[in-house]
CSV table of C-alpha atoms in Angstrom, one decimal:
chain,number,residue,atom,x,y,z
Q,1,UNK,CA,24.8,-12.6,-79.4
Q,2,UNK,CA,25.4,-15.9,-77.7
Q,3,UNK,CA,27.2,-16.5,-74.4
Q,4,UNK,CA,27.5,-19.0,-71.6
Q,5,UNK,CA,29.2,-18.3,-68.3
Q,6,UNK,CA,30.0,-20.1,-65.0
Q,7,UNK,CA,29.2,-18.9,-61.5
Q,8,UNK,CA,32.2,-20.8,-60.2
Q,9,UNK,CA,35.3,-21.7,-62.3
Q,10,UNK,CA,35.1,-25.4,-61.4
Q,11,UNK,CA,32.9,-26.6,-64.2
Q,12,UNK,CA,34.0,-27.2,-67.8
Q,13,UNK,CA,32.3,-25.4,-70.7
Q,14,UNK,CA,30.5,-27.6,-73.2
Q,15,UNK,CA,33.1,-29.1,-75.6
Q,16,UNK,CA,31.7,-27.9,-78.9
Q,17,UNK,CA,31.8,-24.2,-78.2
Q,18,UNK,CA,34.9,-22.8,-80.1
Q,19,UNK,CA,34.2,-19.2,-79.2
Q,20,UNK,CA,36.1,-16.4,-77.5
Q,21,UNK,CA,36.9,-17.5,-73.9
Q,22,UNK,CA,37.5,-15.7,-70.7
Q,23,UNK,CA,38.0,-17.3,-67.3
Q,24,UNK,CA,34.3,-17.7,-66.6
Q,25,UNK,CA,32.6,-16.9,-69.8
Q,26,UNK,CA,32.7,-17.9,-73.5
Q,27,UNK,CA,30.9,-16.0,-76.2
Q,28,UNK,CA,30.5,-15.7,-80.0
Q,29,UNK,CA,30.6,-12.0,-80.2
Q,30,UNK,CA,30.3,-9.0,-77.9
Q,31,UNK,CA,29.7,-5.3,-78.4
Q,32,UNK,CA,32.5,-4.3,-76.0
Q,33,UNK,CA,34.7,-5.8,-73.2
Q,34,UNK,CA,36.5,-4.0,-70.4
Q,35,UNK,CA,39.0,-5.8,-68.3
Q,36,UNK,CA,41.0,-4.1,-65.6
Q,37,UNK,CA,42.6,-5.0,-62.2
Q,38,UNK,CA,39.3,-5.0,-60.4
Q,39,UNK,CA,36.5,-5.9,-62.8
Q,40,UNK,CA,35.7,-7.6,-66.1
Q,41,UNK,CA,32.6,-6.3,-68.0
Q,42,UNK,CA,31.1,-8.0,-71.1
Q,43,UNK,CA,28.5,-5.8,-72.8
Q,44,UNK,CA,26.0,-6.6,-75.6
Q,45,UNK,CA,23.8,-3.9,-77.0
Q,46,UNK,CA,23.7,-0.1,-76.9
Q,47,UNK,CA,23.4,2.6,-74.3
Q,48,UNK,CA,21.1,5.4,-75.4
Q,49,UNK,CA,22.1,7.9,-72.7
Q,50,UNK,CA,25.9,7.5,-72.7
Q,51,UNK,CA,26.6,11.1,-73.6
Q,52,UNK,CA,23.8,12.9,-71.7
Q,53,UNK,CA,24.0,11.0,-68.4
Q,54,UNK,CA,27.7,10.1,-68.2
Q,55,UNK,CA,29.3,12.8,-70.3
Q,56,UNK,CA,31.8,10.4,-72.0
Q,57,UNK,CA,32.5,10.1,-75.6
Q,58,UNK,CA,35.7,8.1,-75.9
Q,59,UNK,CA,34.9,5.2,-73.7
Q,60,UNK,CA,33.3,1.9,-74.8
Q,61,UNK,CA,30.0,1.0,-73.3
Q,62,UNK,CA,31.7,-1.7,-71.2
Q,63,UNK,CA,34.3,0.8,-69.9
Q,64,UNK,CA,31.5,3.1,-68.9
Q,65,UNK,CA,29.8,0.3,-66.9
Q,66,UNK,CA,33.1,-0.7,-65.3
Q,67,UNK,CA,33.8,2.9,-64.2
Q,68,UNK,CA,30.3,3.3,-62.9
Q,69,UNK,CA,30.5,0.1,-61.0
Q,70,UNK,CA,33.9,0.9,-59.4
Q,71,UNK,CA,32.6,4.4,-58.3
Q,72,UNK,CA,29.2,3.5,-57.0
Q,73,UNK,CA,28.6,-0.3,-57.1
Q,74,UNK,CA,25.5,-1.5,-58.8
Q,75,UNK,CA,23.4,1.4,-57.7
Q,76,UNK,CA,24.3,3.5,-60.8
Q,77,UNK,CA,22.9,0.9,-63.1
Q,78,UNK,CA,19.4,2.2,-62.6
Q,79,UNK,CA,20.3,5.4,-64.6
Q,80,UNK,CA,21.2,3.4,-67.7
Q,81,UNK,CA,18.9,3.6,-70.7
Q,82,UNK,CA,19.2,1.4,-73.7
Q,83,UNK,CA,18.9,-2.1,-75.1
Q,84,UNK,CA,21.5,-4.2,-73.5
Q,85,UNK,CA,22.6,-7.1,-71.5
Q,86,UNK,CA,25.9,-7.0,-69.5
Q,87,UNK,CA,27.8,-9.0,-67.1
Q,88,UNK,CA,30.2,-7.7,-64.4
Q,89,UNK,CA,32.7,-10.0,-62.8
Q,90,UNK,CA,34.7,-8.9,-59.7
Q,91,UNK,CA,36.5,-10.9,-57.1
Q,92,UNK,CA,33.4,-11.3,-55.0
Q,93,UNK,CA,30.4,-11.6,-57.3
Q,94,UNK,CA,28.9,-11.8,-60.7
Q,95,UNK,CA,26.2,-9.3,-61.7
Q,96,UNK,CA,24.0,-9.9,-64.7
Q,97,UNK,CA,22.0,-6.9,-65.9
Q,98,UNK,CA,19.4,-6.6,-68.6
Q,99,UNK,CA,17.8,-3.4,-69.7
Q,100,UNK,CA,14.5,-2.4,-68.0
Q,101,UNK,CA,12.7,-2.2,-71.4
Q,102,UNK,CA,13.3,-6.0,-71.8
Q,103,UNK,CA,14.4,-5.5,-75.4
Q,104,UNK,CA,17.7,-7.4,-75.2
Q,105,UNK,CA,17.9,-11.1,-74.8
Q,106,UNK,CA,17.0,-12.8,-71.6
Q,107,UNK,CA,19.5,-14.7,-69.5
Q,108,UNK,CA,18.8,-18.2,-68.3
Q,109,UNK,CA,20.6,-19.8,-65.4
Q,110,UNK,CA,20.8,-22.7,-63.0
Q,111,UNK,CA,23.1,-23.2,-60.0
Q,112,UNK,CA,26.3,-23.5,-62.0
Q,113,UNK,CA,25.8,-21.7,-65.4
Q,114,UNK,CA,24.1,-18.8,-67.0
Q,115,UNK,CA,23.5,-18.4,-70.8
Q,116,UNK,CA,21.8,-16.3,-73.4
Q,117,UNK,CA,19.7,-19.2,-74.6
Q,118,UNK,CA,18.0,-22.2,-73.0
Q,119,UNK,CA,19.5,-24.4,-75.7
Q,120,UNK,CA,23.1,-23.4,-74.6
Q,121,UNK,CA,22.2,-24.1,-71.0
Q,122,UNK,CA,20.9,-27.5,-71.9
Q,123,UNK,CA,24.3,-28.5,-73.3
Q,124,UNK,CA,26.0,-28.1,-69.8
Q,125,UNK,CA,26.8,-31.1,-67.7
Q,126,UNK,CA,24.2,-31.9,-65.1
Q,127,UNK,CA,21.4,-29.8,-66.7
Q,128,UNK,CA,18.0,-31.5,-65.9
Q,129,UNK,CA,15.2,-30.9,-68.4
Q,130,UNK,CA,12.5,-32.3,-66.2
Q,131,UNK,CA,10.5,-29.8,-64.1
Q,132,UNK,CA,10.8,-30.3,-60.3
């Protein structure tokens, strides 16, 4: 699981990343993706309580997150149990969520980019490696 995304769509991705690309994200692989008129959800990992809490069997994990977000905003995310990282894009904001167990990969960020590894973030234009 590797990804790098942009908070604003005005910066280029690092040139050498020949991965799957969305408008504001590029990634090597993903567990599930859900894109509809209002949101885009990229999901890595697994939801443990998808059947008991949400009573859905035929939706992908990303589709469950999208439906939950469209119904109740980000307040429903606290009910999720699993090992995951997901990103929700809507027209107003980007929400990055990691499971509360801390078992999935961390997300690193600066003012312009977010990434699943510090090495990827270091490849972006303007990344400063010196502490301030």
